[in-house]
Coordinates of C-alpha atoms in Angstrom, one line a residue:
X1 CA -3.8 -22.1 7.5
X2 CA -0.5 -23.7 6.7
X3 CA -0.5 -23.5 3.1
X4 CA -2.0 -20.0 3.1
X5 CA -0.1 -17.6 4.7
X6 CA -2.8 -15.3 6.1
X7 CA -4.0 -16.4 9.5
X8 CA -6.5 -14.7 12.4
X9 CA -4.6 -12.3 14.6
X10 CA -4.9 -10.9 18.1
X11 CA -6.2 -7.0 16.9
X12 CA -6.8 -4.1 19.3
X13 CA -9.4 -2.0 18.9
X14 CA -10.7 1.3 20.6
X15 CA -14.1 1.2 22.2
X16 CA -16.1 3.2 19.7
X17 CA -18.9 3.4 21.8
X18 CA -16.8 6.3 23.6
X19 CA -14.6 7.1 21.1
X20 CA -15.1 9.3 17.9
X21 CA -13.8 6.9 15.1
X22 CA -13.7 9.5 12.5
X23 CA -11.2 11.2 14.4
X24 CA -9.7 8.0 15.7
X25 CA -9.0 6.9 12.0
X26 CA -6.6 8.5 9.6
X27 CA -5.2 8.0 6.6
X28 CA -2.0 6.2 5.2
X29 CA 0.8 7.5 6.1
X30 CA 2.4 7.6 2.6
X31 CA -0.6 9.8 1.0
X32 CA -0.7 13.8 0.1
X33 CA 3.5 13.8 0.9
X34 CA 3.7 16.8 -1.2
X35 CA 0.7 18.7 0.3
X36 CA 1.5 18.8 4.3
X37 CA -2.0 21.1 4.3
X38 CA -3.8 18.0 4.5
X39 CA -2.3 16.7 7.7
X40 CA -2.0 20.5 9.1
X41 CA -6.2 20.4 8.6
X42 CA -6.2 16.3 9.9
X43 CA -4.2 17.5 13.1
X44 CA -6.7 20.6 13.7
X45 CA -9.6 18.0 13.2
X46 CA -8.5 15.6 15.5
X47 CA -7.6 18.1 18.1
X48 CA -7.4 16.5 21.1
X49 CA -9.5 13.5 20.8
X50 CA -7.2 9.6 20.8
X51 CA -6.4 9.3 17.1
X52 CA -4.0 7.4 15.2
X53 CA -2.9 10.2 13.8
X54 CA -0.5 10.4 16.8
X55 CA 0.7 6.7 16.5
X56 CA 1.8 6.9 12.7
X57 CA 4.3 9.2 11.1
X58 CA 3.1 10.8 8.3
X59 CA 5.6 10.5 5.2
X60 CA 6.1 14.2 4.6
X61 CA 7.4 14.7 8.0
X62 CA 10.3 12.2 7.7
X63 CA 12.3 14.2 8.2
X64 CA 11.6 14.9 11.5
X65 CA 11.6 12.0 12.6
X66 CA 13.5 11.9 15.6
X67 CA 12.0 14.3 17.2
X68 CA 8.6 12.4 16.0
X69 CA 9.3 8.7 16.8
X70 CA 9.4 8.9 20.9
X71 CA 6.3 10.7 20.9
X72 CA 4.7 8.4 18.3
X73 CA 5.8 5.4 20.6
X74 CA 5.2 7.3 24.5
X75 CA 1.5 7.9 22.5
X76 CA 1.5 4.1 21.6
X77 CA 2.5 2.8 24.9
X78 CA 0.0 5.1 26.9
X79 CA -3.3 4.2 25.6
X80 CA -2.4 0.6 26.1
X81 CA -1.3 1.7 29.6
X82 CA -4.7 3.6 30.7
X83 CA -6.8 0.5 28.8
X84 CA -7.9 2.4 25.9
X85 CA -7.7 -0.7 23.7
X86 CA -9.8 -4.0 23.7
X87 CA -8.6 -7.1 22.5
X88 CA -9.9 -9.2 19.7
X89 CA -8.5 -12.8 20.0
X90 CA -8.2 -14.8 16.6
X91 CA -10.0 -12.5 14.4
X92 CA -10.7 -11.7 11.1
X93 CA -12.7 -8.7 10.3
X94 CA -14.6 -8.0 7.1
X95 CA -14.0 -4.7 6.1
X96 CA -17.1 -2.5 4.0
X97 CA -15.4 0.5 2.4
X98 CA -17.5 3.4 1.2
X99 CA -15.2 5.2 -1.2
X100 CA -15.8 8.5 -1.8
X101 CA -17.7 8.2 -5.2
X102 CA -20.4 6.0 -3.2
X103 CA -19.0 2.8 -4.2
X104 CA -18.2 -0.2 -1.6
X105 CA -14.8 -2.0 -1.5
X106 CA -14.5 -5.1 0.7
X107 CA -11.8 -6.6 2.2
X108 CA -10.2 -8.9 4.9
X109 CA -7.9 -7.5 7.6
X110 CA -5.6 -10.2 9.6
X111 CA -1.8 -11.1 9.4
X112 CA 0.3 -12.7 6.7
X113 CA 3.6 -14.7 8.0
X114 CA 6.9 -12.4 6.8
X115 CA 8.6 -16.0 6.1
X116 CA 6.3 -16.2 3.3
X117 CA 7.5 -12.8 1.6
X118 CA 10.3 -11.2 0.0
X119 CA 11.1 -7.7 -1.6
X120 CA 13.7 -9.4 -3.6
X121 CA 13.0 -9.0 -6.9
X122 CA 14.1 -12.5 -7.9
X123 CA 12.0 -13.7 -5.0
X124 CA 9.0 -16.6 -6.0
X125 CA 7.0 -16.9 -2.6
X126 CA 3.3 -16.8 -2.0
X127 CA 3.6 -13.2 -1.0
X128 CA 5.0 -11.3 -4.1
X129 CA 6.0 -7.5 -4.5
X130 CA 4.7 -5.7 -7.5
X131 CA 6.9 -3.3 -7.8
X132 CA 11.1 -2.7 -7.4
X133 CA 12.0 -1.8 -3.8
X134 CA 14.0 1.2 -3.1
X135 CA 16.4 -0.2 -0.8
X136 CA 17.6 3.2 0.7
X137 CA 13.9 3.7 1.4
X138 CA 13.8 1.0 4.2
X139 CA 16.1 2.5 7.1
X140 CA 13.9 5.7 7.7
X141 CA 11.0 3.5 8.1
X142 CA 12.6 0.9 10.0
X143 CA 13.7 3.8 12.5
X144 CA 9.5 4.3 13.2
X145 CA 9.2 0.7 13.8
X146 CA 11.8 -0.4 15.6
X147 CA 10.9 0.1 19.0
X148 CA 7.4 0.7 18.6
X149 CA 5.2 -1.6 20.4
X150 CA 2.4 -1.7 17.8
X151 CA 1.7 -1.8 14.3
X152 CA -1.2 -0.2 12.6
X153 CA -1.3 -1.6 8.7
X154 CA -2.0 0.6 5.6
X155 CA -1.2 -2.9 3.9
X156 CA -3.2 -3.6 1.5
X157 CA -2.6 -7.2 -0.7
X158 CA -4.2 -8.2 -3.6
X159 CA -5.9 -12.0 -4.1
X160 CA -6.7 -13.1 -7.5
X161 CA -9.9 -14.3 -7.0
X162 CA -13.0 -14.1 -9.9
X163 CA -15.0 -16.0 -8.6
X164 CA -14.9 -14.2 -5.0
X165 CA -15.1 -17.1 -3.1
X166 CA -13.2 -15.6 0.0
X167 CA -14.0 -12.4 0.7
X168 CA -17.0 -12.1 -1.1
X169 CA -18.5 -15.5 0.5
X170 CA -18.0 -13.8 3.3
X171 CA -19.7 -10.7 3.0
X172 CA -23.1 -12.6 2.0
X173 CA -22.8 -14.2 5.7
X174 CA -22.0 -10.6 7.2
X175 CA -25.2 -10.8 9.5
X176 CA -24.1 -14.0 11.3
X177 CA -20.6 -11.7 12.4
X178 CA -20.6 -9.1 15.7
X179 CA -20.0 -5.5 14.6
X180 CA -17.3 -3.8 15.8
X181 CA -17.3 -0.6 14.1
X182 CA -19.3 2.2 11.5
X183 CA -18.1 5.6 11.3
X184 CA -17.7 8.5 8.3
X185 CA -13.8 8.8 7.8
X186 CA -12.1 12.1 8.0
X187 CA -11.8 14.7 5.7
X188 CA -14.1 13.2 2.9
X189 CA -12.6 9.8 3.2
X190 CA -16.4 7.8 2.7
X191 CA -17.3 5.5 5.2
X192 CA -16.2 2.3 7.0
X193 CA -18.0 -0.6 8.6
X194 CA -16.1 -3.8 9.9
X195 CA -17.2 -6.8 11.6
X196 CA -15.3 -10.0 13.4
X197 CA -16.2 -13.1 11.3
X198 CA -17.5 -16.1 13.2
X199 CA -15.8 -19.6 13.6
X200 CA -17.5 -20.9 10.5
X201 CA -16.3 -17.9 8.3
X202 CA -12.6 -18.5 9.5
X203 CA -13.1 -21.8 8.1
X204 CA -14.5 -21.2 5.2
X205 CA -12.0 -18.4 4.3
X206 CA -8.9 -21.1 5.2
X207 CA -10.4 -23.6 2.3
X208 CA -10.9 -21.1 -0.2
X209 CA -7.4 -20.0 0.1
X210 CA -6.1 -23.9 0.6
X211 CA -8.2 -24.1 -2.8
X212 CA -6.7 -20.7 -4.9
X213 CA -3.0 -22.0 -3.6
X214 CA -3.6 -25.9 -5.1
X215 CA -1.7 -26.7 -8.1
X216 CA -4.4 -27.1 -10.1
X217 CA -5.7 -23.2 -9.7
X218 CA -2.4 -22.0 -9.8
X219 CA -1.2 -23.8 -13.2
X220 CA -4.8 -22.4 -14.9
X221 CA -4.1 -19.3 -14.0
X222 CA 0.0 -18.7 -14.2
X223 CA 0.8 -21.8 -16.0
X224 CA 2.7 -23.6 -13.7
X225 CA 2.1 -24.5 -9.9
X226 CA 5.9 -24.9 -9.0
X227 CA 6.0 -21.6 -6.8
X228 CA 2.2 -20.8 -5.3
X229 CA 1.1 -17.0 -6.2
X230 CA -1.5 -16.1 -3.7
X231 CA -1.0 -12.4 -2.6
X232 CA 0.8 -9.1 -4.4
X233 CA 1.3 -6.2 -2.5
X234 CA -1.4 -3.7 -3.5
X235 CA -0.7 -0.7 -1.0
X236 CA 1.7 -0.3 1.6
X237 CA 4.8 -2.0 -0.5
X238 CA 7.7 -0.3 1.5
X239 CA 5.7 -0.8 4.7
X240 CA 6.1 -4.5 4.4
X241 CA 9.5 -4.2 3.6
X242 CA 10.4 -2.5 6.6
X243 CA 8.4 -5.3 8.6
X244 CA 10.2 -8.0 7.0
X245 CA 13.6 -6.0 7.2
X246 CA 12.7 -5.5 11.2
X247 CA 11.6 -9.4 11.7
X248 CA 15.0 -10.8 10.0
X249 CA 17.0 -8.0 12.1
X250 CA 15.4 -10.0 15.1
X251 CA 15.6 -13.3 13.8
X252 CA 19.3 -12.7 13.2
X253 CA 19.5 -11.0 16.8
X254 CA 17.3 -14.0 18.3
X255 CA 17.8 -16.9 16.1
X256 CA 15.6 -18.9 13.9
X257 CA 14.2 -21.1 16.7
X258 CA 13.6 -18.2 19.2
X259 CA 12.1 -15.9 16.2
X260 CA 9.6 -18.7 14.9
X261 CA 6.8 -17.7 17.7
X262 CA 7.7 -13.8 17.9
X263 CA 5.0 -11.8 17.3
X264 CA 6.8 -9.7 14.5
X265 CA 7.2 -12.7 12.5
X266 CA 3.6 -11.8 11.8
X267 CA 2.9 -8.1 10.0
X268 CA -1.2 -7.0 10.0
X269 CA -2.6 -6.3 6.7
X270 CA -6.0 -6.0 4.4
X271 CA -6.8 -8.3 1.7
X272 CA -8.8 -7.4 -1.4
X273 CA -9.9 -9.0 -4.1
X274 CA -8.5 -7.7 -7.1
X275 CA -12.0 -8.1 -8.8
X276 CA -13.5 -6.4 -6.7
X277 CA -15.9 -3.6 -8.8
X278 CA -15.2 -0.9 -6.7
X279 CA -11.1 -1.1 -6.9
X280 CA -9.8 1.1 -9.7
X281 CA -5.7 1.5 -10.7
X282 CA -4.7 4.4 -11.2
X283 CA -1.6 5.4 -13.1
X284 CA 1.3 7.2 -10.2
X285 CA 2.5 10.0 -12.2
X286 CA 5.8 11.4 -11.7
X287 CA 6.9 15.5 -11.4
X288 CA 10.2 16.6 -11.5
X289 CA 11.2 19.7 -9.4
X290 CA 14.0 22.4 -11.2
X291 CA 13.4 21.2 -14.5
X292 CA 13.0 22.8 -17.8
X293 CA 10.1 21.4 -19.7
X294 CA 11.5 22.0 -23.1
X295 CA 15.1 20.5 -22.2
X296 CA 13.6 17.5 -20.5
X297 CA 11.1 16.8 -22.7
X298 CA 13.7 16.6 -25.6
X299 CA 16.2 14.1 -23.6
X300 CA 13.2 12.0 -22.8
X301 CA 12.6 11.7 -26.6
X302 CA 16.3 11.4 -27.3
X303 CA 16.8 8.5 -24.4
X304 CA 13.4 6.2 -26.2
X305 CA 14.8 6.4 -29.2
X306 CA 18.1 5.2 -27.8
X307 CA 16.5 2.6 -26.3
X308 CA 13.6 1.8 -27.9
X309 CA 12.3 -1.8 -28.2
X310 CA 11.3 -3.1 -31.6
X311 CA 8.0 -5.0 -31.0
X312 CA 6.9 -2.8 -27.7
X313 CA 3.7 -0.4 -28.9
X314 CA 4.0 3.6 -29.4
X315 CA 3.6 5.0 -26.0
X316 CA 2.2 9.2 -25.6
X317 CA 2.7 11.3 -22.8
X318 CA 1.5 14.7 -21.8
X319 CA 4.2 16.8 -20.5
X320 CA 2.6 19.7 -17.9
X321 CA 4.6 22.8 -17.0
X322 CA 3.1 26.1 -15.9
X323 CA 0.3 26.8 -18.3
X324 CA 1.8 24.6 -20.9
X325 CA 1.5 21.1 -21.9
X326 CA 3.0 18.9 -24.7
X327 CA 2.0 15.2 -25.9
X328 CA 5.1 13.4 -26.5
X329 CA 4.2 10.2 -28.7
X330 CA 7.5 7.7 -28.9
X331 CA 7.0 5.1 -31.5
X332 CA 8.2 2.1 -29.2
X333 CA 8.7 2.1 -25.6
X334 CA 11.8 0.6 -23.9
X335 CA 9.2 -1.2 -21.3
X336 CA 6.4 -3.3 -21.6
X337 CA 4.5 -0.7 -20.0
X338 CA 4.6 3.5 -20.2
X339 CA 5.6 3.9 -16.8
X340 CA 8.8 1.6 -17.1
X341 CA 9.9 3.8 -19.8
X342 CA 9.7 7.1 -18.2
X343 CA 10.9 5.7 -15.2
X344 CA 13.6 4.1 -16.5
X345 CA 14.9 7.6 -18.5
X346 CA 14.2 9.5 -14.9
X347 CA 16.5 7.2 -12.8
X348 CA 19.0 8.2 -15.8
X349 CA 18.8 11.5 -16.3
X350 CA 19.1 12.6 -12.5
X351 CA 22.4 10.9 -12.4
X352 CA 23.5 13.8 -14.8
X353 CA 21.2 16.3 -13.0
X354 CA 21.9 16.0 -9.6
X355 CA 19.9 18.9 -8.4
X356 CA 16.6 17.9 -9.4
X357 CA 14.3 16.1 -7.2
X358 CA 10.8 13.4 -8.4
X359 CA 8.1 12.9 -6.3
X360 CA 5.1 10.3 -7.1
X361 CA 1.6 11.8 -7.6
X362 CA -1.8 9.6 -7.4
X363 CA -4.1 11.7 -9.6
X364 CA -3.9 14.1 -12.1
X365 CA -5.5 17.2 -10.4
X366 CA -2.9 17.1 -7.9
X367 CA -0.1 17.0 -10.3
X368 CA -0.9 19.8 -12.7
X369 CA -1.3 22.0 -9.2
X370 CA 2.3 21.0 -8.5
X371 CA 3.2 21.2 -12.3
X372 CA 2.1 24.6 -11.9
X373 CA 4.9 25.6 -9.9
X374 CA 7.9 27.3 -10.9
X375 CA 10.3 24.6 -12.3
X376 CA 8.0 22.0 -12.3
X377 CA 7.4 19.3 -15.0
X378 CA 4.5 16.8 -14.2
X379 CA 4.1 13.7 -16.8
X380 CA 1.1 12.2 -17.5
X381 CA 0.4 8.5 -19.1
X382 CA -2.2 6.0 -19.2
X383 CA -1.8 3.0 -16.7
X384 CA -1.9 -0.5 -16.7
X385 CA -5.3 -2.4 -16.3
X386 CA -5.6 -4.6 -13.1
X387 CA -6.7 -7.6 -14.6
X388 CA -2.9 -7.5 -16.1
X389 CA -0.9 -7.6 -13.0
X390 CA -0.9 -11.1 -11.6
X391 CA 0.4 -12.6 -14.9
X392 CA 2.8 -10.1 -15.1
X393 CA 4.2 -10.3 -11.8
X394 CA 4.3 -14.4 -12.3
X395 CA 5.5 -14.0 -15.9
X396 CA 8.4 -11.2 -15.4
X397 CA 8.9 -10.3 -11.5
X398 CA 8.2 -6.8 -10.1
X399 CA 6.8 -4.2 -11.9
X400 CA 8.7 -0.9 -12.0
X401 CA 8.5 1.3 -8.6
X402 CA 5.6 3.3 -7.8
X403 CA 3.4 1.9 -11.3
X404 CA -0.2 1.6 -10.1
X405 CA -2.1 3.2 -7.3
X406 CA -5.7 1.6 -6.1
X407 CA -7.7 4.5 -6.5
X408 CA -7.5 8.4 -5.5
X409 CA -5.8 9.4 -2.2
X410 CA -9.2 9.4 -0.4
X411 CA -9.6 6.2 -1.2
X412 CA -6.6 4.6 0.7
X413 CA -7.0 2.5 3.8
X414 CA -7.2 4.2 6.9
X415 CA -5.4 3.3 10.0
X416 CA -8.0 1.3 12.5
X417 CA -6.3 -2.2 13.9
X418 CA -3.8 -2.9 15.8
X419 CA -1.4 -5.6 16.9
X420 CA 1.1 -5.8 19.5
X421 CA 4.8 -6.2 17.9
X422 CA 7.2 -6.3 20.6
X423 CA 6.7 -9.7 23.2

């Protein structure tokens, strides 16, 4: 798959026949970071069965993490000692998602080459970020894996495919393919069924791709074919970064030639169609912590009308605090989307308000709980429609940080492959 950038990889598996996948398998590691009750109930669910859980550092303990990262890794390194894993040479697997509203998401797990991606904004590869990188983001995570010798993806990139002629194509051939695994997910997270695809499906996935990167798909879709556009970054954005931060850190240790057949050269990851019916965006909504509603509800109307755009549309917000809520309708936003407009008057007004803090919530029960706090202000927005992010992404670079999530929390890929890292 020269052209393509995705390629089979060498995954390892447990042996579900005697092991309990729904406690094996947990969620991304970047989900309910503001409600630690979820992993407190995941930990007492697993309890002392082998789970993932144990091999992946769950983003509201980050700061812990050095007392978390040597166990993570002794974890790692033991189950491969005592054989727990079997290996799956050259594989793809087709991946059956039950969400959690019955719907069925499919998708394509194997490894993308990290030569072939950039997190800089400016960057024009096949492999595209759709949202701004926050730099001082990276090092924490790089800290996890650095010495680790596995990686377990909650990548998720997105192919712009209508016709569904890779992943779909394959899913119509699904009985031909050896099952590996079918198991409920934790903690109401649906159900998940994958199977390893045959010779003939690695094949046929390789021309389809060859065929979605030619010069003639891409200038119908994106108007030109000078730089091929064949993944964004769905879910798991900073996670790439902080492979591809790790691989040039070698690469500069190594050198080019030595780096070219290193294993983290490659990172693991799902791909999913962005037509698929079952995937949904959902808006990321932002709360602020030791704010005043009615004070920074005004400066948010002050800083649009600052900055407004002539030509952008009216955007409205609902502003949640305590019991109360406000809609907040600016005539023209600063952004061609809602979220680049509050985002952009949140990254300014901390700078004058040190004190306060923003975290990034994926739906909108969650935030009006945390709105609810004292000193809380959630805002609320409509989000942008899916079928809008690869021109924009070809058309004007990375989309503000944290714009779009796929789906609800539960919906999120769970932690299930794994790929050795380290030589």
């Amino acid at each position: 798959m020269k052209h393509t950038c995705f390629y089979p990889a060498s995954m390892l598996l447990p042996d579900f026949s005697s092991c309990d996948g729904e406690r094996y398998a947990c969620i991304a590691c970047d989900q309910f970071t503001a409600e630690p009750e979820y992993w407190k109930e995941a930990e007492e669910f697993v309890g002392g069965a082998p789970s993932a859980l144990r091999m992946i550092l769950p983003e509201s303990f980050l700061g812990e993490r050095a007392e978390r990262i040597p166990l993570i890794n002794a974890e790692m390194r033991r189950l491969m000692s005592v054989g727990f894993f079997h290996t799956l040479p050259d594989s793809m697997i087709l991946v059956e998602r039950t969400c959690p509203d019955g719907r069925c998401r499919l998708g394509l797990v194997g490894m993308v080459d990290l030569e072939a991606y950039s997190y800089e904004k400016d960057a024009v590869l096949p492999i595209r970020a759709t949202e701004g990188t926050v730099l001082e983001r990276i090092p924490p995570r790089v800290e996890i894996r650095r010495e680790a010798p596995l990686e377990l993806p909650h990548i998720m990139l997105l192919l712009d495919d209508p016709e569904g002629t890779v992943i779909e194509a394959q899913e119509k051939r699904r009985a031909s393919f050896t099952p590996l695994y079918d198991f409920d997910l934790m903690l109401g997270g649906g159900h998940i069924r994958g199977s390893r695809l045959d010779n003939a499906g690695l094949l046929a996935v390789e021309a389809a791709l060859e065929a979605l990167s030619s010069p003639e798909a891409q200038e119908k879709k994106y108007g030109s074919s000078d730089h091929p556009f064949l993944f964004a970054v769905g879910d798991g954005n900073h996670s790439l970064a902080t492979a591809k931060a790790c691989y040039e850190a070698i690469k500069a240790a190594i050198g080019k030639e030595a780096a070219a057949g290193h294993p983290a050269r490659f990172a693991l990851c799902e791909i999913v169609n962005l037509h698929d019916p079952a995937l949904d965006f959902e808006p990321i909504y932002r709360v602020v912590f030791g704010a005043d509603r009615r004070e920074i509800a005004d400066a948010f109307r002050a800083y649009a009308a600052s900055h407004a755009t002539p030509g952008y549309p009216a955007e409205t917000f609902t502003v949640v605090s305590g019991t109360r809520e406000e809609v907040l309708t600016l005539p023209h936003g600063t952004h061609v989307q809602p979220i680049g407009t509050l985002q952009a008057f949140l990254d300014d007004y901390l700078l004058s308000h040190p004190g306060l803090t923003v975290d990034y919530i994926h739906d909108e029960a969650s935030l009006r709980a945390l709105a609810s706090q004292p000193g809380a202000v959630g805002f609320l927005f409509s989000g942008m429609k899916k079928e809008e992010l690869f021109p924009a992404i070809a058309a004007n670079g990375p989309l503000p940080r944290k714009t779009f999530s796929m789906g609800h929390a539960r919906d999120k890929r769970y932690y299930l492959e794994a790929r050795r890292i380290r030589p």
